[in-house]
XYZ file of C-alpha atoms in Angstrom:
784
model
C -166.775 181.964 -37.677
C -163.036 181.803 -37.078
C -163.399 178.309 -35.613
C -165.419 177.235 -38.650
C -162.770 178.624 -40.998
C -159.986 176.773 -39.237
C -161.963 173.538 -39.220
C -162.713 173.677 -42.961
C -159.078 174.425 -43.870
C -157.751 171.734 -41.509
C -160.137 169.126 -42.905
C -159.101 170.059 -46.438
C -155.376 169.822 -45.650
C -155.679 166.468 -43.894
C -157.596 164.718 -46.684
C -155.262 162.496 -48.717
C -157.219 162.638 -51.992
C -157.798 166.003 -53.671
C -161.239 165.088 -55.024
C -162.444 163.971 -51.605
C -161.041 167.156 -50.069
C -162.881 169.340 -52.594
C -166.192 167.529 -52.123
C -165.968 167.734 -48.352
C -165.035 171.402 -48.512
C -167.994 172.508 -50.672
C -170.358 170.586 -48.398
C -168.888 172.272 -45.292
C -168.994 175.768 -46.842
C -172.605 175.364 -47.982
C -173.610 174.251 -44.516
C -171.619 176.956 -42.680
C -172.958 179.787 -44.865
C -176.518 178.424 -44.959
C -176.729 178.820 -48.725
C -178.238 176.616 -51.450
C -175.146 175.766 -53.455
C -171.341 175.802 -53.191
C -168.996 174.930 -56.051
C -165.298 175.017 -56.804
C -163.676 175.377 -60.209
C -159.951 174.712 -60.744
C -157.849 176.477 -63.353
C -156.305 174.458 -66.176
C -153.752 176.729 -67.859
C -153.068 174.280 -70.655
C -156.719 174.264 -71.722
C -157.261 177.909 -70.675
C -160.417 177.147 -68.735
C -161.866 176.552 -65.278
C -163.117 173.011 -64.703
C -165.970 172.304 -62.275
C -164.318 169.921 -59.798
C -166.855 169.693 -56.957
C -170.307 171.034 -56.140
C -173.010 170.659 -53.558
C -176.039 172.015 -55.370
C -175.247 171.720 -59.097
C -175.894 168.584 -61.150
C -173.594 165.733 -60.120
C -173.151 164.695 -63.748
C -171.578 168.065 -64.585
C -168.717 167.649 -62.076
C -165.477 166.966 -63.939
C -167.194 167.656 -67.269
C -168.278 171.288 -67.336
C -165.605 173.822 -68.194
C -165.759 177.612 -68.434
C -163.189 179.550 -70.465
C -160.932 182.006 -68.682
C -162.800 184.858 -70.407
C -166.300 183.382 -70.201
C -169.164 183.674 -67.743
C -169.229 184.955 -64.188
C -166.623 182.422 -63.097
C -164.249 183.645 -65.817
C -164.960 187.246 -64.801
C -163.953 186.530 -61.201
C -160.698 185.020 -62.457
C -159.993 187.946 -64.773
C -160.710 190.600 -62.150
C -158.973 188.620 -59.377
C -161.498 189.928 -56.856
C -164.871 188.879 -55.381
C -168.047 189.243 -57.447
C -171.329 189.662 -55.508
C -174.462 189.701 -57.714
C -178.106 189.697 -56.568
C -179.535 188.324 -59.833
C -176.795 186.499 -61.711
C -178.930 185.489 -64.680
C -179.522 189.142 -65.577
C -175.793 189.968 -65.586
C -174.286 190.710 -69.006
C -171.507 188.115 -68.497
C -173.810 185.316 -67.351
C -173.314 182.170 -69.415
C -176.091 179.600 -69.468
C -174.869 176.028 -69.078
C -177.943 173.768 -69.036
C -175.979 170.683 -67.944
C -175.217 172.170 -64.508
C -178.929 172.743 -63.728
C -178.561 176.156 -62.072
C -181.685 177.818 -63.471
C -183.223 178.108 -59.998
C -180.221 180.006 -58.585
C -180.135 183.789 -58.692
C -177.738 185.182 -56.045
C -174.044 184.604 -56.845
C -170.881 185.238 -54.834
C -167.551 184.125 -56.271
C -163.993 184.652 -55.019
C -160.671 183.752 -56.654
C -158.272 181.337 -54.961
C -154.851 182.882 -55.572
C -151.441 181.462 -54.651
C -148.292 183.490 -55.397
C -150.177 185.758 -57.807
C -151.602 182.825 -59.769
C -155.327 182.086 -59.846
C -155.689 178.423 -58.903
C -159.473 178.349 -58.984
C -162.794 179.965 -58.152
C -164.911 179.289 -55.063
C -168.564 180.221 -55.613
C -171.795 180.093 -53.623
C -175.314 180.517 -55.016
C -178.816 180.962 -53.632
C -182.314 180.787 -55.067
C -183.377 184.046 -53.445
C -182.353 187.164 -55.384
C -180.192 189.176 -52.979
C -176.723 190.523 -52.401
C -174.730 188.419 -49.985
C -173.818 190.333 -46.816
C -170.427 191.877 -46.102
C -169.855 189.154 -43.507
C -170.597 186.457 -46.111
C -168.163 188.043 -48.540
C -165.471 188.470 -45.876
C -165.859 184.821 -44.838
C -165.483 183.517 -48.392
C -162.514 185.794 -49.168
C -160.749 184.714 -45.970
C -161.451 181.054 -46.657
C -160.121 181.345 -50.222
C -156.914 183.003 -49.000
C -156.319 180.275 -46.432
C -157.164 177.502 -48.892
C -154.718 178.786 -51.527
C -151.539 177.273 -50.094
C -153.262 174.021 -49.105
C -154.789 173.716 -52.571
C -151.424 174.331 -54.249
C -149.869 171.497 -52.229
C -152.856 169.220 -52.806
C -152.680 169.773 -56.563
C -149.000 168.839 -56.554
C -149.781 165.548 -54.834
C -152.561 164.888 -57.299
C -150.375 165.355 -60.396
C -149.354 161.696 -60.364
C -152.918 160.559 -60.977
C -152.890 158.866 -64.377
C -156.552 159.650 -64.847
C -155.983 163.355 -64.352
C -153.029 163.345 -66.723
C -155.175 161.578 -69.283
C -157.990 164.092 -68.960
C -156.079 167.309 -68.637
C -152.807 166.877 -70.536
C -149.240 166.658 -69.330
C -148.737 168.166 -65.877
C -145.581 169.626 -64.478
C -144.140 170.529 -61.112
C -142.138 173.666 -60.501
C -138.961 174.349 -58.573
C -135.902 176.592 -58.591
C -133.409 176.270 -61.430
C -130.308 175.197 -59.499
C -128.054 174.369 -62.456
C -129.020 174.974 -66.101
C -129.690 172.176 -68.543
C -132.137 169.463 -69.556
C -132.372 165.780 -68.636
C -134.737 163.081 -69.844
C -134.615 159.763 -68.016
C -135.985 157.529 -65.286
C -136.209 158.907 -61.729
C -134.389 157.024 -58.981
C -135.467 158.020 -55.460
C -132.777 157.961 -52.783
C -134.094 157.668 -49.229
C -131.861 158.474 -46.211
C -130.280 155.391 -44.631
C -130.403 156.827 -41.139
C -132.486 159.453 -39.381
C -131.072 161.612 -36.601
C -134.580 162.705 -35.676
C -135.437 159.090 -34.822
C -132.521 158.724 -32.380
C -133.669 158.569 -28.748
C -131.483 160.427 -26.265
C -129.880 157.809 -24.034
C -126.893 157.624 -21.718
C -124.259 154.931 -21.302
C -122.122 153.773 -18.404
C -119.219 152.908 -20.704
C -118.016 156.209 -22.158
C -114.779 154.680 -23.492
C -116.692 152.154 -25.572
C -118.989 154.885 -26.936
C -116.020 157.118 -27.746
C -114.368 154.250 -29.635
C -117.590 153.716 -31.637
C -117.602 157.377 -32.571
C -113.899 157.492 -33.486
C -114.271 154.426 -35.693
C -117.293 156.015 -37.390
C -115.316 159.224 -37.949
C -112.446 157.344 -39.545
C -114.769 155.349 -41.781
C -116.626 158.526 -42.803
C -113.342 160.316 -43.524
C -112.296 157.468 -45.832
C -115.655 157.669 -47.618
C -115.213 161.398 -48.216
C -111.664 160.848 -49.498
C -113.007 158.323 -52.012
C -115.821 160.640 -53.114
C -113.446 163.585 -53.449
C -111.014 161.477 -55.456
C -113.772 160.310 -57.808
C -114.955 163.870 -58.301
C -111.476 165.227 -58.985
C -111.401 163.068 -62.112
C -114.412 164.996 -63.444
C -113.733 168.508 -62.110
C -110.969 170.361 -60.355
C -112.320 173.616 -58.996
C -113.608 175.312 -55.871
C -116.682 173.072 -55.782
C -114.532 170.290 -54.314
C -113.979 172.446 -51.249
C -117.137 171.072 -49.618
C -115.181 167.910 -48.837
C -112.519 169.995 -47.119
C -115.329 171.378 -44.962
C -116.526 167.886 -44.081
C -113.004 166.791 -43.167
C -112.415 169.908 -41.037
C -115.663 169.328 -39.159
C -114.599 165.757 -38.425
C -111.384 166.927 -36.785
C -111.092 166.806 -33.018
C -110.751 170.595 -32.907
C -114.208 171.070 -34.382
C -117.425 169.045 -34.454
C -115.630 165.862 -33.450
C -114.418 167.513 -30.253
C -117.931 168.577 -29.312
C -119.345 165.082 -29.832
C -116.511 163.578 -27.792
C -117.238 166.072 -25.001
C -120.896 164.975 -24.935
C -119.849 161.324 -24.806
C -117.531 162.048 -21.860
C -120.589 163.401 -20.022
C -122.285 160.026 -20.340
C -124.220 160.254 -23.598
C -124.266 157.375 -26.060
C -122.387 158.010 -29.286
C -125.546 158.349 -31.428
C -127.221 160.585 -28.834
C -124.152 162.819 -28.556
C -124.018 163.107 -32.344
C -127.716 164.011 -32.486
C -127.285 166.771 -29.869
C -124.314 168.361 -31.628
C -125.577 168.046 -35.209
C -129.045 169.395 -34.404
C -127.470 172.321 -32.561
C -125.343 173.163 -35.613
C -128.331 172.771 -37.948
C -130.483 175.128 -35.878
C -127.677 177.715 -35.892
C -127.263 177.627 -39.659
C -131.009 177.558 -40.374
C -131.395 180.738 -38.330
C -128.978 182.600 -40.626
C -130.668 184.976 -43.063
C -128.006 184.773 -45.767
C -129.129 182.076 -48.212
C -125.619 180.748 -48.927
C -124.834 180.131 -45.288
C -128.300 178.894 -44.405
C -127.813 176.166 -46.994
C -124.839 174.896 -44.965
C -127.402 173.300 -42.638
C -127.917 170.742 -45.399
C -124.183 169.924 -45.383
C -124.191 169.490 -41.601
C -127.256 167.242 -41.806
C -125.596 165.154 -44.515
C -122.426 164.763 -42.459
C -124.460 163.778 -39.382
C -126.444 161.197 -41.326
C -123.302 159.573 -42.717
C -121.713 159.459 -39.266
C -124.894 157.956 -37.796
C -124.948 155.224 -40.441
C -121.398 154.277 -39.493
C -122.072 154.520 -35.740
C -125.033 152.202 -36.154
C -122.914 150.059 -38.491
C -125.735 149.795 -40.983
C -124.954 148.072 -44.236
C -125.349 150.620 -47.007
C -128.046 149.454 -49.384
C -126.972 149.913 -52.967
C -129.668 151.348 -55.230
C -130.394 149.325 -58.328
C -129.389 151.826 -60.951
C -130.234 151.872 -64.640
C -127.562 152.948 -67.086
C -128.846 156.538 -66.930
C -131.082 158.178 -64.345
C -132.230 161.340 -62.605
C -131.572 161.353 -58.859
C -134.364 162.559 -56.554
C -134.167 162.981 -52.789
C -135.766 165.056 -50.070
C -132.457 166.898 -49.686
C -129.843 166.130 -52.345
C -126.444 166.750 -50.752
C -123.068 167.357 -52.343
C -121.913 163.925 -51.210
C -124.899 162.276 -52.922
C -123.992 164.051 -56.150
C -120.399 162.896 -55.763
C -121.498 159.344 -54.987
C -123.595 158.934 -58.136
C -122.048 161.358 -60.648
C -119.964 158.643 -62.315
C -122.733 156.013 -62.368
C -124.959 157.407 -65.096
C -126.357 160.449 -63.268
C -128.011 162.826 -65.763
C -129.765 165.283 -63.462
C -130.869 166.142 -59.931
C -134.203 166.880 -58.263
C -134.134 168.056 -54.646
C -137.369 168.698 -52.785
C -135.555 171.149 -50.522
C -132.594 173.466 -50.975
C -131.860 176.390 -53.269
C -129.427 177.377 -55.979
C -126.962 178.276 -53.209
C -126.764 174.717 -51.871
C -123.483 172.869 -52.294
C -125.337 170.260 -54.345
C -126.402 172.972 -56.816
C -122.904 174.472 -56.874
C -121.391 171.043 -57.515
C -124.000 170.291 -60.186
C -123.064 173.491 -62.031
C -119.393 172.486 -61.953
C -120.226 169.033 -63.304
C -122.616 170.415 -65.918
C -125.506 168.439 -64.399
C -128.972 170.034 -64.638
C -130.592 170.466 -61.211
C -133.967 171.587 -59.864
C -134.143 172.564 -56.200
C -137.056 173.309 -53.861
C -139.714 171.315 -55.711
C -143.037 171.270 -53.833
C -143.120 168.364 -51.374
C -145.019 165.178 -52.159
C -144.664 161.452 -51.512
C -141.234 160.400 -52.776
C -142.160 156.786 -53.353
C -144.694 157.737 -56.016
C -141.931 159.007 -58.296
C -139.508 156.094 -58.064
C -138.761 154.686 -61.526
C -141.154 157.121 -63.210
C -140.074 158.627 -66.538
C -139.439 162.360 -66.283
C -138.061 165.430 -68.011
C -136.363 168.180 -66.014
C -136.078 171.568 -67.656
C -133.608 173.425 -65.471
C -133.828 176.627 -67.457
C -137.450 177.144 -66.428
C -137.438 175.014 -63.255
C -140.070 172.609 -64.636
C -140.392 168.886 -63.928
C -142.608 166.807 -66.238
C -143.825 163.418 -64.959
C -144.548 160.623 -67.457
C -144.255 162.915 -70.511
C -146.029 161.952 -73.735
C -144.186 161.085 -76.936
C -144.571 164.579 -78.395
C -142.946 166.230 -75.392
C -140.164 163.625 -75.327
C -139.300 164.289 -78.976
C -139.302 168.036 -78.357
C -136.850 167.726 -75.466
C -134.647 165.202 -77.270
C -134.133 167.834 -79.935
C -133.377 170.469 -77.301
C -130.853 168.105 -75.676
C -128.977 167.659 -78.942
C -128.849 171.433 -79.380
C -127.625 171.930 -75.815
C -124.768 169.438 -76.218
C -123.683 171.110 -79.430
C -123.650 174.519 -77.692
C -121.628 173.190 -74.743
C -118.975 171.841 -77.100
C -118.879 175.139 -78.971
C -118.313 177.384 -75.956
C -115.273 175.393 -74.849
C -113.574 176.381 -78.097
C -113.099 179.919 -76.751
C -112.163 179.059 -73.152
C -108.513 180.014 -73.598
C -109.148 182.938 -75.940
C -109.372 186.548 -74.738
C -112.783 187.914 -73.782
C -113.010 190.581 -76.454
C -115.821 191.860 -78.654
C -115.801 191.684 -82.444
C -114.746 195.348 -82.600
C -111.951 195.038 -80.019
C -113.491 195.947 -76.652
C -112.144 193.731 -73.846
C -113.591 192.767 -70.461
C -111.878 190.467 -67.938
C -113.748 187.387 -66.724
C -112.792 186.256 -63.222
C -113.836 183.659 -60.642
C -115.936 183.940 -57.520
C -114.387 181.593 -54.964
C -114.279 181.032 -51.284
C -112.952 178.041 -49.441
C -109.799 176.303 -50.636
C -107.077 176.563 -53.241
C -108.551 173.550 -55.000
C -109.787 175.695 -57.870
C -106.435 176.494 -59.484
C -107.198 174.386 -62.541
C -110.301 176.450 -63.229
C -107.872 178.420 -65.374
C -108.567 175.748 -68.000
C -112.000 177.361 -68.251
C -110.349 180.668 -69.063
C -110.635 182.641 -65.813
C -108.032 185.381 -65.354
C -107.846 185.421 -61.574
C -110.304 185.765 -58.704
C -112.702 188.691 -58.574
C -114.151 187.752 -55.176
C -112.597 185.480 -52.576
C -114.940 185.131 -49.582
C -112.634 184.914 -46.586
C -115.466 184.479 -44.085
C -116.119 180.858 -44.964
C -112.972 179.483 -43.234
C -114.002 181.481 -40.167
C -117.301 179.588 -40.040
C -115.938 176.038 -40.072
C -114.291 176.395 -36.653
C -114.994 176.912 -32.968
C -112.713 179.963 -32.592
C -111.140 182.694 -34.722
C -108.321 181.353 -36.932
C -104.809 182.490 -36.027
C -102.687 184.787 -38.175
C -100.482 181.863 -39.193
C -103.466 179.695 -40.205
C -104.919 182.516 -42.291
C -101.532 183.234 -43.875
C -101.156 179.615 -45.017
C -104.640 179.551 -46.496
C -104.352 182.895 -48.311
C -100.909 181.959 -49.642
C -102.360 178.881 -51.362
C -105.070 180.970 -52.944
C -102.643 183.626 -54.199
C -100.248 180.983 -55.536
C -103.086 179.473 -57.594
C -103.057 182.603 -59.807
C -99.461 183.901 -59.653
C -99.810 185.986 -62.824
C -103.283 187.344 -62.153
C -104.999 189.384 -59.469
C -106.805 187.848 -56.508
C -109.318 190.104 -54.747
C -109.871 189.049 -51.142
C -112.844 190.441 -49.288
C -112.252 191.079 -45.599
C -114.436 189.243 -43.111
C -118.090 189.767 -44.012
C -120.252 188.325 -41.262
C -123.145 189.622 -39.209
C -126.515 188.670 -37.821
C -127.449 187.141 -41.169
C -124.363 184.891 -41.137
C -122.911 184.893 -37.659
C -120.054 182.733 -36.435
C -120.848 179.920 -33.966
C -118.291 181.340 -31.520
C -119.273 184.985 -32.138
C -123.101 185.000 -32.092
C -124.997 188.085 -33.226
C -128.761 188.304 -32.755
C -130.579 191.151 -34.460
C -134.127 191.959 -35.529
C -133.013 193.082 -38.989
C -129.545 191.678 -39.726
C -129.352 192.992 -43.298
C -129.507 196.519 -41.918
C -127.525 195.770 -38.802
C -124.066 195.095 -37.438
C -122.259 193.329 -40.260
C -119.323 193.482 -42.672
C -116.922 196.365 -42.161
C -119.010 197.637 -39.250
C -118.027 194.622 -37.161
C -114.357 194.516 -38.105
C -113.877 198.237 -37.464
C -115.512 197.806 -34.063
C -113.103 194.889 -33.481
C -109.784 196.067 -34.975
C -108.009 193.114 -33.368
C -109.895 190.823 -35.809
C -109.343 193.122 -38.784
C -105.622 193.686 -38.133
C -104.864 189.960 -37.781
C -106.631 189.212 -41.063
C -104.934 192.042 -42.955
C -101.510 191.063 -41.582
C -102.138 187.476 -42.738
C -103.056 188.706 -46.213
C -99.924 190.896 -46.399
C -97.664 188.053 -45.260
C -99.244 185.696 -47.806
C -98.680 188.253 -50.564
C -94.890 188.486 -50.098
C -93.091 187.812 -53.366
C -96.351 187.286 -55.261
C -97.840 190.781 -55.178
C -101.114 189.761 -56.785
C -103.332 190.556 -53.776
C -106.075 193.157 -53.758
C -108.075 193.827 -50.582
C -111.777 194.576 -50.765
C -113.886 196.072 -47.946
C -117.534 194.959 -47.680
C -120.675 196.826 -46.601
C -119.182 200.305 -46.962
C -121.807 203.031 -46.502
C -119.633 206.139 -46.038
C -116.154 207.654 -46.340
C -115.477 207.472 -42.581
C -115.372 203.679 -42.778
C -112.825 203.785 -45.600
C -110.639 206.287 -43.747
C -110.583 204.096 -40.637
C -109.997 200.902 -42.631
C -107.127 202.524 -44.557
C -105.590 203.679 -41.274
C -105.662 200.126 -39.923
C -104.294 198.663 -43.171
C -101.413 201.149 -43.069
C -100.806 200.282 -39.429
C -100.659 196.575 -40.225
C -98.392 197.201 -43.207
C -95.785 199.303 -41.372
C -95.869 197.088 -38.269
C -95.278 194.008 -40.399
C -92.533 195.733 -42.371
C -90.729 196.651 -39.141
C -91.160 193.124 -37.746
C -89.769 191.555 -40.926
C -86.755 193.874 -40.893
C -86.066 193.010 -37.266
C -86.549 189.261 -37.747
C -84.351 189.110 -40.842
C -81.659 191.246 -39.177
C -81.611 188.901 -36.166
C -81.387 185.880 -38.434
C -78.553 187.367 -40.504
C -76.599 188.392 -37.415
C -77.010 184.901 -35.999
C -75.449 183.441 -39.142
C -72.816 186.193 -39.242
C -71.677 185.495 -35.683
C -70.627 182.075 -36.851
C -68.423 183.281 -39.710
C -68.013 187.022 -38.903
C -68.811 188.340 -42.363
C -71.571 190.875 -41.634
C -71.733 193.957 -39.457
C -75.019 194.952 -37.799
C -75.398 197.825 -40.260
C -74.879 195.496 -43.234
C -77.394 193.016 -41.824
C -79.962 195.779 -41.347
C -79.452 196.999 -44.902
C -79.980 193.496 -46.302
C -83.036 193.019 -44.110
C -84.534 196.299 -45.293
C -83.971 195.237 -48.896
C -85.900 192.007 -48.264
C -88.714 193.686 -46.332
C -89.024 196.240 -49.134
C -90.574 193.412 -51.135
C -93.551 193.641 -48.793
C -95.921 195.697 -50.952
C -99.027 197.530 -49.809
C -101.754 196.046 -52.022
C -104.486 197.936 -53.781
C -107.531 198.520 -51.605
C -111.067 198.724 -52.967
C -114.610 198.636 -51.695
C -117.786 196.763 -52.480
C -120.578 198.975 -53.753
C -123.619 197.238 -52.320
C -125.239 199.874 -50.075
C -127.265 202.426 -52.101
C -125.755 205.399 -50.213
C -122.409 204.947 -52.000
C -123.970 205.772 -55.376
C -124.188 209.389 -54.213
C -120.642 209.596 -52.783
C -118.605 208.245 -55.675
C -116.266 211.232 -56.054
C -115.258 211.212 -52.393
C -114.906 207.427 -52.399
C -112.766 207.419 -55.551
C -110.200 209.655 -53.831
C -109.728 207.057 -51.110
C -109.652 203.694 -52.907
C -107.945 202.011 -55.856
C -110.969 200.222 -57.311
C -114.707 199.600 -56.968
C -116.524 196.269 -57.109
C -120.304 196.098 -57.230
C -121.960 193.395 -55.151
C -125.013 193.196 -57.387
C -126.897 190.647 -55.275
C -127.017 192.821 -52.169
C -127.307 196.087 -54.085
C -130.407 194.715 -55.839
C -131.820 193.582 -52.523
C -131.307 196.967 -50.870
C -132.520 199.013 -53.845
C -135.747 197.025 -54.175
C -136.264 196.474 -50.419
C -136.673 192.746 -51.103
C -135.345 189.869 -49.010
C -134.489 187.421 -51.784
C -134.684 184.544 -49.270
C -138.291 185.321 -48.363
C -140.516 183.184 -50.601
C -143.381 185.658 -50.254
C -141.474 188.458 -51.986
C -138.579 186.683 -53.719
C -140.332 187.074 -57.083
C -139.837 190.852 -56.733
C -136.073 190.398 -56.560
C -134.749 190.982 -60.082
C -131.336 192.332 -61.062
C -132.857 193.413 -64.400
C -135.258 195.794 -62.665
C -134.973 199.224 -64.363
C -133.953 200.851 -61.068
C -131.078 198.376 -60.655
C -129.880 198.770 -64.257
C -129.954 202.562 -64.013
C -128.067 202.438 -60.706
C -125.379 200.182 -62.235
C -125.086 202.429 -65.259
C -124.690 205.481 -63.017
C -121.994 203.713 -61.005
C -120.083 202.767 -64.169
C -120.275 206.297 -65.585
C -119.079 207.866 -62.358
C -116.238 205.336 -62.063
C -115.070 206.298 -65.553
C -115.369 209.987 -64.688
C -113.158 209.551 -61.627
C -110.765 207.114 -63.408
C -111.448 204.297 -60.945
C -111.506 200.666 -62.212
C -114.899 199.004 -61.739
C -115.882 195.326 -61.544
C -119.006 193.366 -60.621
C -119.354 190.115 -58.693
C -122.884 188.764 -58.605
C -125.370 186.543 -60.422
C -125.996 189.255 -63.026
C -122.479 188.792 -64.441
C -123.024 185.080 -65.128
C -126.128 185.704 -67.260
C -125.441 186.335 -70.972
C -127.778 189.327 -71.186
C -126.371 190.707 -67.951
C -122.798 190.410 -69.202
C -123.707 192.285 -72.401
C -125.253 195.148 -70.411
C -122.258 195.348 -68.045
C -119.876 195.404 -71.015
C -121.843 198.279 -72.557
C -121.928 200.186 -69.272
C -118.136 200.114 -69.128
C -117.353 197.564 -66.419
C -113.709 196.478 -66.598
C -114.142 193.071 -64.944
C -116.928 190.633 -64.081
C -116.621 187.545 -61.876
C -118.673 184.353 -61.646
C -118.423 180.590 -61.018
C -116.064 178.670 -63.285
C -118.765 176.847 -65.248
C -120.091 180.103 -66.710
C -116.724 181.566 -67.764
C -116.539 180.004 -71.266
C -120.256 180.673 -71.842
C -119.857 184.377 -71.131
C -116.671 184.516 -73.212
C -118.551 183.047 -76.161
C -121.324 185.626 -75.847
C -118.915 188.589 -75.612
C -116.852 187.330 -78.561
C -119.979 187.113 -80.734
C -121.175 190.667 -80.301
C -119.737 194.086 -81.047
C -119.377 196.790 -78.444
C -121.584 199.019 -80.592
C -124.348 196.386 -80.590
C -124.044 196.038 -76.818
C -124.362 199.811 -76.383
C -127.474 199.924 -78.574
C -129.047 197.136 -76.495
C -128.195 198.977 -73.276
C -129.603 202.289 -74.536
C -132.955 200.665 -75.292
C -133.026 198.597 -72.081
C -132.528 201.746 -69.988
C -135.711 203.274 -71.464
C -137.926 200.364 -70.371
C -140.028 200.710 -67.243
C -140.582 197.172 -65.952
C -138.370 194.141 -65.370
C -140.717 192.066 -67.536
C -140.196 194.440 -70.459
C -136.429 194.281 -69.949
C -136.379 190.470 -69.932
C -138.557 190.234 -73.046
C -136.435 192.750 -74.919
C -133.104 191.145 -73.936
C -134.314 187.658 -74.854
C -135.463 188.998 -78.198
C -132.057 190.608 -78.825
C -130.161 187.435 -77.906
C -132.222 185.544 -80.463
C -131.579 188.208 -83.122
C -127.844 187.881 -82.433
C -128.023 184.109 -82.786
C -127.443 183.649 -79.060
C -130.898 182.323 -78.183
C -129.385 179.008 -77.076
C -128.105 180.764 -73.958
C -131.671 181.592 -72.923
C -132.578 177.921 -73.184
C -131.466 175.086 -75.418
C -132.690 175.053 -78.999
C -133.476 178.768 -79.326
């Protein structure tokens, strides 16, 4: 039977038209199970019923016409119970519903199973027989297995079928679903952007003229670099924050010391320029796609984008300009940051990417530009959507194709409300983040690549709560030197001279390994990563800490944060190494300055050695040991807070990882990602416990994670007693507005109630209700 199962599912998946696939499937199932009738009903959630879509055995005239309510009949019962129903004499069952138009009076035996995809009932598969009998266990097992295997194929087939005008006419407006990459709403015409070159289509070939091939590549690199400079310049007119750093990454990769060097090396071995590029780019892509961490895995998209642009210029293809309307929504298989930059000033209202996540650089850039974006929409034929009217609701992740007039009017109203709210929140950007009854909380930035975010202060950020130092380590083919790191960190610290900058030490591992320092593990999230690696390799840790200390001279706004701490031993060892680096550097500075002063003194004879040493010591005294804190992201630290507080200056909760570890959910695994929820009662109670213990031990506490950038999350963190929260720049004024329009007492009352709830769904419902009561419903979605 396994062969039969596979054949039926394969035939269903390969059929282009959904109706044909359904008809063929019911015929095949009826034949395989030697029964008298097989039918399939699909769920219509707008009409709240199951519609008979195909049958081999029931009246042909009833197909597409007969519907059964979600709470009606045996079919409805199967959907409600979400389990198989095996009945010997269906017509005697209390839930049997007689539908004369289907002509099933001769059928008695009934076996129905739900078709469920990601916890949603898509339809019901049922078989019937004239003989009154219970179907066998083997029959039931076969139908259950078939339904489970059909679920994913049916979900994809339904997506493809949504563009059928007839179906839209019969069953109301249909929508596709994706991931909300950047909040907002857009209503406009879709413009599909197809890639101009395809690395996968490049055949691997060699050339006898390596010099000519190298010249082709170098010319393509130069042309691509100019293109990125233009895009970056255009973007800088609209934004000036850390989102622009993606173009620094592109430029670094083009340098001879990085990707460019590797391509040149392949060319020198006889490969053609396009073949060499294909080999290198695909190698990089495979490395990044193997990384578990969602942020770094999304870098594969950036590498692919860079490779495609280089290939276009190697092949010297003329770039075809899309015919653009005045306003449009851009759709592509993989919307890249450079595509966003290319079209953002040409009437771009929103973004739809069939792949990617809210960690992609395109999504990050969209948030900075205030462009709504939906990522990871189910795949279908791109060409079918070109120039179609659409609405994207990037609060819920919904995409409506060819909406009717009623839906258009509804979303036009929501758009007007959203624009009004955006203008309002900017009014408080430069005001303190303080509640109506005087409770303050600092709002900081999460950042990570360049110092190009200094003007994010115009959004009201008071420093950097998390600077991810590992990203510069990844855009190279070897560890960066102390001098290189010093220059980079200095720029970051200078961007906020009057505010603190918290730099996290290198946080890599099997989930985000370096190309030149590969780590392969079965379970990277529980493996060799973060502080565990850098303590095992003190030479890496000491160089980085020394660079941070050097960069901090005269500024003294640095704070060092240690990631992935699970026990006090790690802090003790890290503190020992930080002290070692500090005193070594202090001694080196004293010696270097003394030597320099004596060199000058020998020329004019003004200083003695003792005087030079005293002056040098006075200068080196300006080298300050910064505050050292730890990230609370491993659950074990919740039960060691007193001991930890004696060893560090501050705590910072990494809510993304802490949530993941507490709930045992890989948020990058689509099968369980829906279980990942920072508003889960266990997570909220853990955060509240952390905040209370921090206050008890007089240790400052902050949080850097997605929870802080959500209005309801910020209110709860305020009430818990967090001193600081950090997020991307776009959300800073929004969170300030929310905090300034609530009292601390109100926030505490909301927290007290939220902590008594037992499910994440209850928490979300309650918090949304409270935001509406407070007049802050517009932050849930526009118009509320």
